Tab-separated table of C-alpha atoms in Angstrom:
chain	number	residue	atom	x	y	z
X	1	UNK	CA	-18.971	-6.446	9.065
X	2	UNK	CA	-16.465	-7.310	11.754
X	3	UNK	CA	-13.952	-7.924	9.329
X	4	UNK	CA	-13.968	-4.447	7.636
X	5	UNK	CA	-13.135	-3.062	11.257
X	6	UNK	CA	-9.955	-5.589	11.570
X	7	UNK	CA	-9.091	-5.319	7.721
X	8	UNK	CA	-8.926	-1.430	8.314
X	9	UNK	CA	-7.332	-1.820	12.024
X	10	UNK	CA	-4.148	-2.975	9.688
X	11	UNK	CA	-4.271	0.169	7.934
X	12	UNK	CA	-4.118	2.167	11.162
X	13	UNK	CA	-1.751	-0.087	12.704
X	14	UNK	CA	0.923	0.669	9.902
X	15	UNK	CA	0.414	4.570	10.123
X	16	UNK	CA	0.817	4.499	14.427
X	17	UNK	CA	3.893	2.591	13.858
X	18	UNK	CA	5.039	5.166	11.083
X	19	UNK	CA	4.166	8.096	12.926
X	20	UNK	CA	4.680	7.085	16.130
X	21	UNK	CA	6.384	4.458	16.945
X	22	UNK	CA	9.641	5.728	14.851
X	23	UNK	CA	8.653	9.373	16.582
X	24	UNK	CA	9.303	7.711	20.547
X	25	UNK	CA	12.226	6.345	19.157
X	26	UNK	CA	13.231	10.319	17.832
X	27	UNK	CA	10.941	13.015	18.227
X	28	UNK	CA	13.118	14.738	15.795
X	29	UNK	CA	13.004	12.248	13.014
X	30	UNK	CA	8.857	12.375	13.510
X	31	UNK	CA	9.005	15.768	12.470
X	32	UNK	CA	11.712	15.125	9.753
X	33	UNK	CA	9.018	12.412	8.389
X	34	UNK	CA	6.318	15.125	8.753
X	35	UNK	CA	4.157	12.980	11.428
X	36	UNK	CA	4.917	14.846	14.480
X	37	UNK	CA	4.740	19.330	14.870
X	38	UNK	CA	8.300	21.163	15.578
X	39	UNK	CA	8.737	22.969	18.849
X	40	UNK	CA	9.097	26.306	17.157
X	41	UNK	CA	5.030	25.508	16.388
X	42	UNK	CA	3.973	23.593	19.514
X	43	UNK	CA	6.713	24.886	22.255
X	44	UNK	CA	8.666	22.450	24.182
X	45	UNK	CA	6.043	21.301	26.025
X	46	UNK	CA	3.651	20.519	23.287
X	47	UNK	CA	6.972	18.279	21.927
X	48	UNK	CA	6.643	16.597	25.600
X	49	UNK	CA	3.169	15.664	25.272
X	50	UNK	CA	3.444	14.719	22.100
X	51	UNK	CA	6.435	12.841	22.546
X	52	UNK	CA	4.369	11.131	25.512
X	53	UNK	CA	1.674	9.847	23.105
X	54	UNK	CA	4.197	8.445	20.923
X	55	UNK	CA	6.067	6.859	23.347
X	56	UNK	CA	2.776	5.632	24.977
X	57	UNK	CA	1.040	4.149	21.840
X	58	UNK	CA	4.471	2.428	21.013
X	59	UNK	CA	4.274	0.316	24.257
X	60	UNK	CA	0.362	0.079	24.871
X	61	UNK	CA	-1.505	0.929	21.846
X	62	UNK	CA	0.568	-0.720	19.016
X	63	UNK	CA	1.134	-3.963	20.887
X	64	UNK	CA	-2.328	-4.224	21.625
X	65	UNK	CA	-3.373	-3.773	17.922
X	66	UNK	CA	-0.918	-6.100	16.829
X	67	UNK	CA	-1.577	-8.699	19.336
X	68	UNK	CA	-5.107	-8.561	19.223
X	69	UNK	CA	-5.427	-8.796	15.175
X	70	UNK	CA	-2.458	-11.645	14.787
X	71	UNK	CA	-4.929	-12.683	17.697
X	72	UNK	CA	-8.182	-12.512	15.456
X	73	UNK	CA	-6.851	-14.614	12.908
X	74	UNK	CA	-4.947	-17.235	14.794
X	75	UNK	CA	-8.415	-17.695	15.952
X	76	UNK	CA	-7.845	-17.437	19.592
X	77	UNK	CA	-10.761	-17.128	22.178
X	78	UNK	CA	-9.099	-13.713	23.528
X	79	UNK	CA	-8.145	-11.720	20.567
X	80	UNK	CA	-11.554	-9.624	21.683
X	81	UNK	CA	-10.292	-8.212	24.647
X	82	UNK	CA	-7.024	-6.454	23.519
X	83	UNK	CA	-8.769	-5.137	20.028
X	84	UNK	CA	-11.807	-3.875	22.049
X	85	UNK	CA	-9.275	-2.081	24.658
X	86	UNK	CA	-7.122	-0.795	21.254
X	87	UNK	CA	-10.467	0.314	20.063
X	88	UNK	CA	-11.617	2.230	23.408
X	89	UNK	CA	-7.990	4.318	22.903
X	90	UNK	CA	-8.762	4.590	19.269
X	91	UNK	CA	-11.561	6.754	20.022
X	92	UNK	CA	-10.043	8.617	22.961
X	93	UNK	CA	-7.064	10.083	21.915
X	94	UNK	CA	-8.186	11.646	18.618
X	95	UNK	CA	-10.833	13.467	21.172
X	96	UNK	CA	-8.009	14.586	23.633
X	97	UNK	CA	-5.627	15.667	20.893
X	98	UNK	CA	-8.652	17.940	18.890
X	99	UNK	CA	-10.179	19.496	22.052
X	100	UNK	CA	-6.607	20.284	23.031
X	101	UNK	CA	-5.820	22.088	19.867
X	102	UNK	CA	-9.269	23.795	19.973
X	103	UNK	CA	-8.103	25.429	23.874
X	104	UNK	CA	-5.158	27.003	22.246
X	105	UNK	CA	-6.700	28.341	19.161
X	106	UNK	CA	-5.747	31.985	20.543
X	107	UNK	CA	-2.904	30.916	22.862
X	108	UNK	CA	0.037	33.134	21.137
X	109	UNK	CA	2.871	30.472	22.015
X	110	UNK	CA	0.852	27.854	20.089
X	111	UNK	CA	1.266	28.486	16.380
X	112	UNK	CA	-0.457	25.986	14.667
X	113	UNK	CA	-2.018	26.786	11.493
X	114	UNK	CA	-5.523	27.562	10.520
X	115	UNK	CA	-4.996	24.945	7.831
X	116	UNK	CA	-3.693	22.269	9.966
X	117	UNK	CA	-6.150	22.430	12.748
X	118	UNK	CA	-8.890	22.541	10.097
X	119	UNK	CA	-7.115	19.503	8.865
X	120	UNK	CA	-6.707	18.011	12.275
X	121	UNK	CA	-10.886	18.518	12.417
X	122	UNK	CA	-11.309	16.374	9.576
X	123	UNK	CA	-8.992	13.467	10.226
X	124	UNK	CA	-8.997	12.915	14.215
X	125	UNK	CA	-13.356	12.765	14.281
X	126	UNK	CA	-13.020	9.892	11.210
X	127	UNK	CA	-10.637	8.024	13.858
X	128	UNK	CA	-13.163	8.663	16.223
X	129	UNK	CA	-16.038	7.962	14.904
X	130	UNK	CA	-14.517	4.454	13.142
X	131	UNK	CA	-13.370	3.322	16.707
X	132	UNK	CA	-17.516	3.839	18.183
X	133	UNK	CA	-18.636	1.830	14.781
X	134	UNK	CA	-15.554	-1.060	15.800
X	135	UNK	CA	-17.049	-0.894	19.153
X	136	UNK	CA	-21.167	-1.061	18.052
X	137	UNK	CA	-20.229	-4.151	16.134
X	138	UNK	CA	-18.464	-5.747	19.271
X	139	UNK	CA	-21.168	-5.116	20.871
X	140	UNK	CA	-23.635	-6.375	18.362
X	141	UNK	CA	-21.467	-9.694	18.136
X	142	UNK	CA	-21.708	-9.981	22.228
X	143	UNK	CA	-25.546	-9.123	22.588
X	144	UNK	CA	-26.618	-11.732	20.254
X	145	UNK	CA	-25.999	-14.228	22.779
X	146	UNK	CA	-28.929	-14.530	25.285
X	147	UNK	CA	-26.891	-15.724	28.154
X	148	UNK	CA	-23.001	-16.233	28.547
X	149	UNK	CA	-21.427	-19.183	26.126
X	150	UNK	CA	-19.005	-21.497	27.793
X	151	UNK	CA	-15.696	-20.496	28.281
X	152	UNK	CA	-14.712	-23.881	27.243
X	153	UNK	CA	-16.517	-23.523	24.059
X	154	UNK	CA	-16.899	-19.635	23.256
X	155	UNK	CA	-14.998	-19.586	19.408
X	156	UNK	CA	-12.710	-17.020	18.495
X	157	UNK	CA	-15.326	-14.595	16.859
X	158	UNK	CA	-17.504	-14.504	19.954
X	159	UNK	CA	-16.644	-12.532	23.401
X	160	UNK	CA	-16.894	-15.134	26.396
X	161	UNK	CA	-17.891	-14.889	29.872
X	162	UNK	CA	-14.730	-15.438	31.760
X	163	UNK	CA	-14.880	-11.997	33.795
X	164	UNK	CA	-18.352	-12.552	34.862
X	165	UNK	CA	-17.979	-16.124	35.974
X	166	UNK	CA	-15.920	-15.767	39.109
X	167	UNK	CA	-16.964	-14.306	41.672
X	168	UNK	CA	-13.328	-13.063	42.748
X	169	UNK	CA	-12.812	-10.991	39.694
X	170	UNK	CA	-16.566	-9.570	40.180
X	171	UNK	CA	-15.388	-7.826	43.518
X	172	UNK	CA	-11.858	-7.032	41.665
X	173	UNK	CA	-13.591	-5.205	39.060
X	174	UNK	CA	-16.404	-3.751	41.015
X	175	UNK	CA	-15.258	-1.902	43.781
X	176	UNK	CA	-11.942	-0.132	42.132
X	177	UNK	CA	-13.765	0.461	38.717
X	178	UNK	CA	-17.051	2.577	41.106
X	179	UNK	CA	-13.936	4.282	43.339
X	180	UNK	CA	-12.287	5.330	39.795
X	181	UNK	CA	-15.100	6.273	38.231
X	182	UNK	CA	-16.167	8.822	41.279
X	183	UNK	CA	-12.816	10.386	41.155
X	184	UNK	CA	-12.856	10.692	37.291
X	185	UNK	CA	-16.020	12.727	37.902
X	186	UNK	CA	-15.045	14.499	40.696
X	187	UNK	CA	-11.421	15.875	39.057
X	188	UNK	CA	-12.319	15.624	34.898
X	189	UNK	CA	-15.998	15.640	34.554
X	190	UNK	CA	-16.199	19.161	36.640
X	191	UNK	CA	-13.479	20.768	34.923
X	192	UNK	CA	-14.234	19.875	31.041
X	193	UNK	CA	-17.944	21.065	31.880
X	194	UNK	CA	-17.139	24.418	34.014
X	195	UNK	CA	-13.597	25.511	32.762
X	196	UNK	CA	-10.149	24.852	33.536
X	197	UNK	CA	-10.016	27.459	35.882
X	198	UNK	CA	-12.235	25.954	37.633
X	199	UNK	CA	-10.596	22.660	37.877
X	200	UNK	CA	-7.231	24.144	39.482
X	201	UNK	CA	-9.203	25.921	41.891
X	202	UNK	CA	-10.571	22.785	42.933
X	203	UNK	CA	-7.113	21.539	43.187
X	204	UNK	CA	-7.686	18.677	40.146
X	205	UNK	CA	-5.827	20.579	37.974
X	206	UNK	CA	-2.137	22.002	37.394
X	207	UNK	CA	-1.801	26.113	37.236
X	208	UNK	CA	-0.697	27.000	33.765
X	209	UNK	CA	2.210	29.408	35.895
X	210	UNK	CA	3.209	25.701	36.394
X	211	UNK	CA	2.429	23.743	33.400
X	212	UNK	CA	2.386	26.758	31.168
X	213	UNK	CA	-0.905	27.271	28.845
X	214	UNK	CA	0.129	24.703	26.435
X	215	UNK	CA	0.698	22.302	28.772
X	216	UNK	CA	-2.622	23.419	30.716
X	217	UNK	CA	-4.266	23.027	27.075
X	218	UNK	CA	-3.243	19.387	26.800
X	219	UNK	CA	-4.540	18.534	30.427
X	220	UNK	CA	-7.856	20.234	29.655
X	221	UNK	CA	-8.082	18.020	26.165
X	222	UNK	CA	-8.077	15.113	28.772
X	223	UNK	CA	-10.429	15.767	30.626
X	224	UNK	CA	-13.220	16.756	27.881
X	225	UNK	CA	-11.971	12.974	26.421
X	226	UNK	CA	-12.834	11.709	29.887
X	227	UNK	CA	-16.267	13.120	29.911
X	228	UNK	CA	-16.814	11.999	25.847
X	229	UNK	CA	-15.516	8.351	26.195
X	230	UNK	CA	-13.747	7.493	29.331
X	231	UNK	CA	-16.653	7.808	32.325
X	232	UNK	CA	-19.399	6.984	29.885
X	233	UNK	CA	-17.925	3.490	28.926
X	234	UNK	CA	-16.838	2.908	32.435
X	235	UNK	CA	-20.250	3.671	33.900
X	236	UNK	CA	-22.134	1.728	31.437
X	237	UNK	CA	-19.604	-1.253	31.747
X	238	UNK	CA	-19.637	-1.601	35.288
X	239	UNK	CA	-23.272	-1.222	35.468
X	240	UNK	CA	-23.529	-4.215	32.366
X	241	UNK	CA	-20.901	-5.945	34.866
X	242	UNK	CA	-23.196	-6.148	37.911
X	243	UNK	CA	-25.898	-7.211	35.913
X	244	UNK	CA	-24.027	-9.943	34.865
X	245	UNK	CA	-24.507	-8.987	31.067
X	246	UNK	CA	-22.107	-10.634	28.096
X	247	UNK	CA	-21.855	-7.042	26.555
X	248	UNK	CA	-20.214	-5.880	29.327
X	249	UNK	CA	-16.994	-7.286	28.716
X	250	UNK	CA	-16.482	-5.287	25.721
X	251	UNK	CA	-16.992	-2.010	27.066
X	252	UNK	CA	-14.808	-2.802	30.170
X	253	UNK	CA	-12.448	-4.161	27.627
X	254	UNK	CA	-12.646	-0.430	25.994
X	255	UNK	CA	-12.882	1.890	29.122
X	256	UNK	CA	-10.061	-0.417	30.531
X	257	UNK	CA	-7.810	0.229	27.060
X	258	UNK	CA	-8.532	4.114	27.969
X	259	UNK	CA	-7.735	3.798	31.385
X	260	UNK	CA	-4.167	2.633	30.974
X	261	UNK	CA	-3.270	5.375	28.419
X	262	UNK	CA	-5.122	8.234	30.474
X	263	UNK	CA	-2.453	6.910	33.570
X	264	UNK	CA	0.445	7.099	31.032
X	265	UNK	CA	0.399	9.535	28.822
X	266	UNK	CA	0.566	12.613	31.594
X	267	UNK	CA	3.287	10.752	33.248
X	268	UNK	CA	5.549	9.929	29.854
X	269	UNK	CA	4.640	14.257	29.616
X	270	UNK	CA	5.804	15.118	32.669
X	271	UNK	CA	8.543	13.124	33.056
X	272	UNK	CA	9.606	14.207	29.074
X	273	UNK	CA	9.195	18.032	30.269
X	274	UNK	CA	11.445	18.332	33.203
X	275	UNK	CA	14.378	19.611	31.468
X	276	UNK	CA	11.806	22.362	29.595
X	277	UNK	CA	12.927	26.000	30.824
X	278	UNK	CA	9.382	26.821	31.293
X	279	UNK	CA	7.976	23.902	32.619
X	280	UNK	CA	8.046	24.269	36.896
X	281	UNK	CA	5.506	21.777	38.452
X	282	UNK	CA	5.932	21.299	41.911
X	283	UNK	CA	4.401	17.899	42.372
X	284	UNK	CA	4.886	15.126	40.448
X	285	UNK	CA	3.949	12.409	43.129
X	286	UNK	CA	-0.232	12.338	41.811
X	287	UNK	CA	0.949	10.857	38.418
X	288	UNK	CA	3.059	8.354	39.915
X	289	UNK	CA	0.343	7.741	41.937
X	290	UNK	CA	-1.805	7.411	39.356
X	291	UNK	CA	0.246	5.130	37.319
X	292	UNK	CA	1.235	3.017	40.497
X	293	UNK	CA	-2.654	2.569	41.093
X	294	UNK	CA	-4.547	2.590	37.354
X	295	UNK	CA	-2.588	0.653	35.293
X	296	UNK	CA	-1.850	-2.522	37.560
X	297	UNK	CA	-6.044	-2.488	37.971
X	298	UNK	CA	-6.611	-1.941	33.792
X	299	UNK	CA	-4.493	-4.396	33.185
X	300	UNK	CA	-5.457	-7.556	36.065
X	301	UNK	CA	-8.883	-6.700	35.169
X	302	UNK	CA	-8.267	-7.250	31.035
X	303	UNK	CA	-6.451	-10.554	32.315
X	304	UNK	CA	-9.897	-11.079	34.307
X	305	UNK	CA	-12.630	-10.560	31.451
């Protein structure tokens, strides 16, 4: 069954570098191609976040599919890791992007159409819900072992136990990943379950007099991703980690895959909205922060596992 998921990972792979990879190159040709929404439908700052997920999936998302499936068939041992981190951001994103068009249903600046969104309803869920069946098989291929195989001798079908064997990488995944997770709670969790409102009055989320409501609407689709894939894969892979179980790998692999693109997207946004008339965020420093911190982490601890 594992090689439906990588025969159809190709077909996905051509349509992200299609639609996206061309967009971050041009926003406007996306839209001339019909793969990305015009401004006049989305505002400016819907173009910025857009234009963030482009340019993000064009540097993480794409190389990691691409690696990780030229990886699969060159048979080497680590083709796992990348595909199950592409995997973890395959079912992400579609999450993000649909709760974020179902906050602005009724926002007046955001003019997408009934037909669309209902469109948008279909498609992103089917991304969605093929990433969790990827990831059940992964997980299915790493659970049929009873205890770890040798690195030395793990094929390249098989998930090894290279992050659980050392005890250096334990404490390098352990205490950040449990540090990250609490925050995640603390500043996503609470806001996608009480309301956005809530979240800025906490002080974990931007005002929309700030962000404006679109942009507000695309940090609130992150945080309601967070809560559906993000903390649940981290908790249950760090728990799997200390246990020393083989599984665990993959759904580090995933929540680690997440990680990197929740750090990178907001900041590609942000940094793609400054010049944006309405756009007047005060601070910038937390997503350079976040960036500075997340993404070296996500990506020693992928070298780790």
């Amino acid at each position: 069954m594992i090689y439906w998921v990588i025969s159809t990972a190709w077909v996905l792979l051509i349509y992200l570098i299609y639609g996206q990879a061309l967009s971050a190159l041009s926003y406007d040709l996306g839209v001339h191609l019909g793969t990305q929404l015009p401004a006049d439908i989305i505002t400016e700052i819907g173009v910025a976040f857009f234009l963030g997920f482009a340019i993000v999936d064009a540097i993480v998302y794409i190389p990691l599919f691409l690696v990780s499936l030229v990886g699969f068939w060159a048979m080497y041992t680590w083709w796992w890791v990348l595909f199950s981190a592409a995997l973890g951001i395959s079912l992400y994103w579609p999450i993000a992007c649909l709760a974020t068009m179902t906050f602005l249903q009724n926002e007046p600046t955001w003019k997408l159409p009934n037909e669309e969104y209902r469109t948008y309803s279909v498609v992103l869920p089917c991304i969605s819900i093929w990433a969790t069946w990827g990831l059940w098989l992964m997980l299915a291929e790493a659970s049929s072992y009873s205890s770890s195989p040798p690195v030395t001798g793990a094929t390249a079908k098989s998930p090894n136990a290279a992050g659980l064997s050392s005890p250096w990488s334990w404490w390098v995944i352990q205490f950040p990943g449990w540090a990250l997770l609490g925050f995640l709670i603390a500043s996503q969790a609470l806001t996608a379950c009480v309301s956005y409102e809530y979240g800025v009055y906490l002080g974990t989320e931007e005002p929309p007099d700030q962000v404006t409501p679109v942009g507000a609407g695309f940090l609130y689709g992150f945080t309601v991703a967070d809560v559906m894939a993000s903390i649940p894969l981290l908790l249950l892979g760090l728990i799997g980690h200390w246990r020393g179980e083989i599984w665990a790998n993959v759904v580090l692999a995933a929540s680690l895959g997440i990680l990197m693109y929740w750090a990178l997207v907001p900041w590609t946004a942000v940094v793609s909205a400054r010049d944006a008339a309405e756009w007047k965020l005060v601070h910038e420093l937390p997503y350079w922060a976040t960036i500075g911190i997340v993404v070296p982490w996500a990506v020693t601890s992928l070298w780790l596992i």
